[in-house]
Coordinates of C-alpha atoms in Angstrom, one line a residue:
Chain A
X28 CA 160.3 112.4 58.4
X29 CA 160.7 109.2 58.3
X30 CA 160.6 107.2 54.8
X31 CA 160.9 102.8 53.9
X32 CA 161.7 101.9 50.7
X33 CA 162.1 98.6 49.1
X34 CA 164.0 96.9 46.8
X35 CA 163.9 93.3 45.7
X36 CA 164.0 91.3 42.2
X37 CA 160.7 92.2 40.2
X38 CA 160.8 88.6 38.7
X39 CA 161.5 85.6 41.0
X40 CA 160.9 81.7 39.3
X41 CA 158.5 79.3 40.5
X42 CA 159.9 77.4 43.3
X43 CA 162.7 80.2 43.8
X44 CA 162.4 82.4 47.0
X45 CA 161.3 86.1 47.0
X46 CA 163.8 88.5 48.8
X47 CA 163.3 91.6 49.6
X48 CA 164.5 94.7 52.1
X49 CA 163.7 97.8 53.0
X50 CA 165.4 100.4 54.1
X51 CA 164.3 102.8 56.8
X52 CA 165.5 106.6 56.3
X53 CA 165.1 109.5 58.9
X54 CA 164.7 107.6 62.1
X55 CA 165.8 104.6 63.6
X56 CA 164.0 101.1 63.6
X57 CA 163.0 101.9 67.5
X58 CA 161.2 100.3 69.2
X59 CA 158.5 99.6 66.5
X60 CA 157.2 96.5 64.7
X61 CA 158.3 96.6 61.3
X62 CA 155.6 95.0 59.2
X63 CA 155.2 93.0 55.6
X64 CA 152.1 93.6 53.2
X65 CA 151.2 92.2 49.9
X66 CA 148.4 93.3 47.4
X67 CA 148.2 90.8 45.0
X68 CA 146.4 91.5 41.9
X69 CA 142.5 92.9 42.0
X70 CA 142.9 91.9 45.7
X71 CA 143.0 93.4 48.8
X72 CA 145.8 93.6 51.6
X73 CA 147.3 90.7 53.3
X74 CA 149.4 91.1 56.0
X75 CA 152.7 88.6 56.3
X76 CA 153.8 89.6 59.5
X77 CA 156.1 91.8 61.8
X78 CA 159.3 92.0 63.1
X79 CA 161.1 94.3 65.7
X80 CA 164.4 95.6 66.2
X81 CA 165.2 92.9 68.6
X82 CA 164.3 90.4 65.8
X83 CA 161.2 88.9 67.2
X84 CA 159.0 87.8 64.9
X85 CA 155.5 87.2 64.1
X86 CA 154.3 85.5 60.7
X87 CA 150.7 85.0 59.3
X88 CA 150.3 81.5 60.1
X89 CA 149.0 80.2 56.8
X90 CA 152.8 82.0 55.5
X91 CA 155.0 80.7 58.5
X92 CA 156.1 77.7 56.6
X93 CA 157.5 79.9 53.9
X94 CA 158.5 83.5 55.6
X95 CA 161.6 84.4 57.0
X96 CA 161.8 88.3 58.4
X97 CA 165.2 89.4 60.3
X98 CA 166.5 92.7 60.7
X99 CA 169.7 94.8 60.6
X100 CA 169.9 97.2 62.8
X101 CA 173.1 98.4 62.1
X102 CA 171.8 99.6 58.2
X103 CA 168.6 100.9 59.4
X104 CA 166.9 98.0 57.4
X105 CA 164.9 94.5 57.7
X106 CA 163.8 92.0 55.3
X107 CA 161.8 89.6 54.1
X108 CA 162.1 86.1 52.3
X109 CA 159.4 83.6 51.2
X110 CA 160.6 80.3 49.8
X111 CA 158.9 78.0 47.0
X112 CA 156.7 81.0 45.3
X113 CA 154.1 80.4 43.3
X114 CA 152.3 82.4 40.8
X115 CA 149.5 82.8 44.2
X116 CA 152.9 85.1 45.7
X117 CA 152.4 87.5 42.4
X118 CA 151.7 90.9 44.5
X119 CA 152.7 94.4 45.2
X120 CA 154.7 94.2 48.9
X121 CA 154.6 96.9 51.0
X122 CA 157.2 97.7 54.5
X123 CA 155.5 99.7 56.9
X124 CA 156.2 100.8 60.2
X125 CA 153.5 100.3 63.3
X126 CA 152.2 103.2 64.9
X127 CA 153.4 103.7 68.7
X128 CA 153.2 106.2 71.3
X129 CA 155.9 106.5 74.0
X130 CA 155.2 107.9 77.7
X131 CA 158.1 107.2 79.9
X132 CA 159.4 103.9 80.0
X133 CA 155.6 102.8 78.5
X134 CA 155.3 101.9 74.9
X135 CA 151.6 101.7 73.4
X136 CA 151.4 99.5 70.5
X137 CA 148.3 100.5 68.1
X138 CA 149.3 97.7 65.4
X139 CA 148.5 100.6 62.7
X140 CA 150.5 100.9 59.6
X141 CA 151.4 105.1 59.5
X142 CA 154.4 104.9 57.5
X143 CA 154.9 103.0 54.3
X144 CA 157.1 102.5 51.4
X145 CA 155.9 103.0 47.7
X146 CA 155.5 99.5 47.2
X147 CA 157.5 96.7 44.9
X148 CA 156.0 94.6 42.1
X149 CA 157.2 90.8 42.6
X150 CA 155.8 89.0 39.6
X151 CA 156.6 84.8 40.1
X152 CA 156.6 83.7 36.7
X153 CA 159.3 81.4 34.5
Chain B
X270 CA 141.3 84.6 61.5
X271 CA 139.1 87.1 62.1
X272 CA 137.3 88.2 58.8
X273 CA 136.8 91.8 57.8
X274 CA 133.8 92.5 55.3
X275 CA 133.6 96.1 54.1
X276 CA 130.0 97.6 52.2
X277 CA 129.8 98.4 49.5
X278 CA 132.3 96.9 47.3
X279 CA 132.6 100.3 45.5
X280 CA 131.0 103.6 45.3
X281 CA 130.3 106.9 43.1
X282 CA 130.1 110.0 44.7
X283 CA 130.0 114.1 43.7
X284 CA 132.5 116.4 45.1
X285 CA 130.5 117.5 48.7
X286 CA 128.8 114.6 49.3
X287 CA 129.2 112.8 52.6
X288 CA 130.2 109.2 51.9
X289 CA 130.0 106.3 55.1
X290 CA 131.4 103.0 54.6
X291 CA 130.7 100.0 56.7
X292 CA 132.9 97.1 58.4
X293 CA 132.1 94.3 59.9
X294 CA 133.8 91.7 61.5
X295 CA 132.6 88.4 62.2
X296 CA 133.2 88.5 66.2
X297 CA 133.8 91.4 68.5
X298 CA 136.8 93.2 68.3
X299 CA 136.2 96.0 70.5
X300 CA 137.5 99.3 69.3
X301 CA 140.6 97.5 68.2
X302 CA 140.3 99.1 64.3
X303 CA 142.1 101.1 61.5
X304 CA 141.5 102.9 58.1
X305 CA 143.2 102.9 55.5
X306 CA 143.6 104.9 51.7
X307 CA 144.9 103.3 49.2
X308 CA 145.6 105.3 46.0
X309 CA 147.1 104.0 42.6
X310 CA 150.9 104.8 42.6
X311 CA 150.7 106.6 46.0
X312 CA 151.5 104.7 49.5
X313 CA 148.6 103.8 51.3
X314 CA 148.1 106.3 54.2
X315 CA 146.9 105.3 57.5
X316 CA 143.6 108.0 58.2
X317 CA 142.1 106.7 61.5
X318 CA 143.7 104.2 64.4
X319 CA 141.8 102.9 67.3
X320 CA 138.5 103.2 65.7
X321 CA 138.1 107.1 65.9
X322 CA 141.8 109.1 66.2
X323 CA 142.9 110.8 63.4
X324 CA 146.5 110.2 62.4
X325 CA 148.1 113.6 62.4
X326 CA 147.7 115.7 59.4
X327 CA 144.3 113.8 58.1
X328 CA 141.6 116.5 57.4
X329 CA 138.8 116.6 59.8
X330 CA 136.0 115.7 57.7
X331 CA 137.3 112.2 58.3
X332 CA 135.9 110.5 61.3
X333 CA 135.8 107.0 62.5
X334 CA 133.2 105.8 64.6
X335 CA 131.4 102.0 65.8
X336 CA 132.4 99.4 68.3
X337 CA 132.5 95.4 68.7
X338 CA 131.0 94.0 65.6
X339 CA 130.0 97.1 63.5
X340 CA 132.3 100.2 62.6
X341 CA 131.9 103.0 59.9
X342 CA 134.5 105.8 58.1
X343 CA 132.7 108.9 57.2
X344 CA 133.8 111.7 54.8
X345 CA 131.5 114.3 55.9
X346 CA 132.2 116.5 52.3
X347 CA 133.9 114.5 50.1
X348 CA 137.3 116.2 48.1
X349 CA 138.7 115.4 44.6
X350 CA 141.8 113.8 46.5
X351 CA 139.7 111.8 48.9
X352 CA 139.2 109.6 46.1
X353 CA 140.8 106.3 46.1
X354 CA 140.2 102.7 48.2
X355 CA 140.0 102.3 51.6
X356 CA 140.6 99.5 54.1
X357 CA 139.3 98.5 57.4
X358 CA 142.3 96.5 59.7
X359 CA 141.2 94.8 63.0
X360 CA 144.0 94.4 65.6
X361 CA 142.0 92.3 68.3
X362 CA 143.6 89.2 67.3
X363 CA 147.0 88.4 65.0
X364 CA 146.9 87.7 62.6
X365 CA 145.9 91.4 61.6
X366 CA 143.2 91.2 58.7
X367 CA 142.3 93.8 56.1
X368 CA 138.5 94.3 55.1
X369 CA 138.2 93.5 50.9
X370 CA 138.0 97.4 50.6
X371 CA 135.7 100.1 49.5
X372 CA 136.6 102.2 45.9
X373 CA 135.5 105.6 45.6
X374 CA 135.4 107.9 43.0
X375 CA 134.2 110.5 41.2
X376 CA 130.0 110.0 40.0

């Protein structure tokens, strides 16, 4: 089974940047994307972007100017960093893995979330 | 971006009751759609991918049905632990967008 947690500071400063990673347990990071969300406060989901275990990258283009996602493969983990937060970057952030199905040498992408971590609570505040 | 909008905003329901929820998006995204639950101190939990599979081990009175603009998520009898928010995700175009979400509980 596999499981993502993450861990990160629970308070970053205005105008600081956010870091977080999460760990993958029970599996390996594969051939999936490994994907950023963030709840923010009475709000709904927002996806940041995704990452593989090659370290391509895709970012939410209204974020790309402030989101950096790499990946380790050799811990099993990936990570996140957004620059120059503001109280607007106040959220719960989730990991998740995307959903795939392998047949052969073909890999279907379904770009669904089916394993996440428990969530961390970034607050931006001074 | 393409822009999810979920009806209704919330709901109250009894235990049995069949509950739907709407999606829409604002230009045709095929089948190319996911649910979601979302429940307070748990980790959301994907229910349906590609507008109508259920992930493994979601309970059958789940189903997932619509195409192009217009997609639903029933519950055909809804259970105490059914109760929650849930999500619509389009995947036709990046970036991928969440509906505002649907809360459900307990009339």
């Amino acid at each position: 089974q596999v499981l993502l947690q993450e861990s990160g500071p629970g308070l970053v400063k205005p105008s600081e940047t956010l870091s977080l990673t999460c760990i993958v347990s029970g599996g390996s990071i594969g051939s999936h994307y490994w994907s950023w969300i963030r709840q923010s406060p009475g709000k709904g989901l927002e996806w940041i972007g995704y990452i593989n275990h090659s370290g391509t990258t895709t970012y939410k283009s209204s974020l790309k100017s402030r989101v950096s996602m790499s990946v380790d493969t050799s811990k099993n983990q990936f990570s996140l960093k957004v620059t120059s937060v503001t109280a607007a970057d106040t959220a719960v952030y989730y990991c998740a893995r995307e959903r795939i199905t392998v047949s052969g040498i073909l890999i279907k992408h379904y770009y669904a979330m089916d394993v996440w971590g428990q969530g961390t609570t970034v607050t931006v505040s001074s | 971006d393409i822009q999810m909008t979920q009806s209704p905003a919330s709901l109250s329901a009894s235990v049995g009751d069949s509950v739907t929820i709407t999606c829409q998006a604002n230009q045709d995204i095929t089948n190319f759609l996911n649910w979601y639950q979302v429940t307070p101190g748990k980790a959301p939990k994907l229910l349906v991918y590609d507008k109508s599979n259920l992930e493994t081990g979601v309970p059958s009175r789940f189903s997932g049905s619509g195409t192009g603009t217009h997609f639903t998520l029933t519950i055909s009898s809804l259970h105490p632990e059914d109760l929650g928010t849930y999500y619509c995700q389009q995947y036709d175009r990046l970036p991928l967008t969440f509906g505002g979400g649907t809360k459900v509980d307990l009339k």
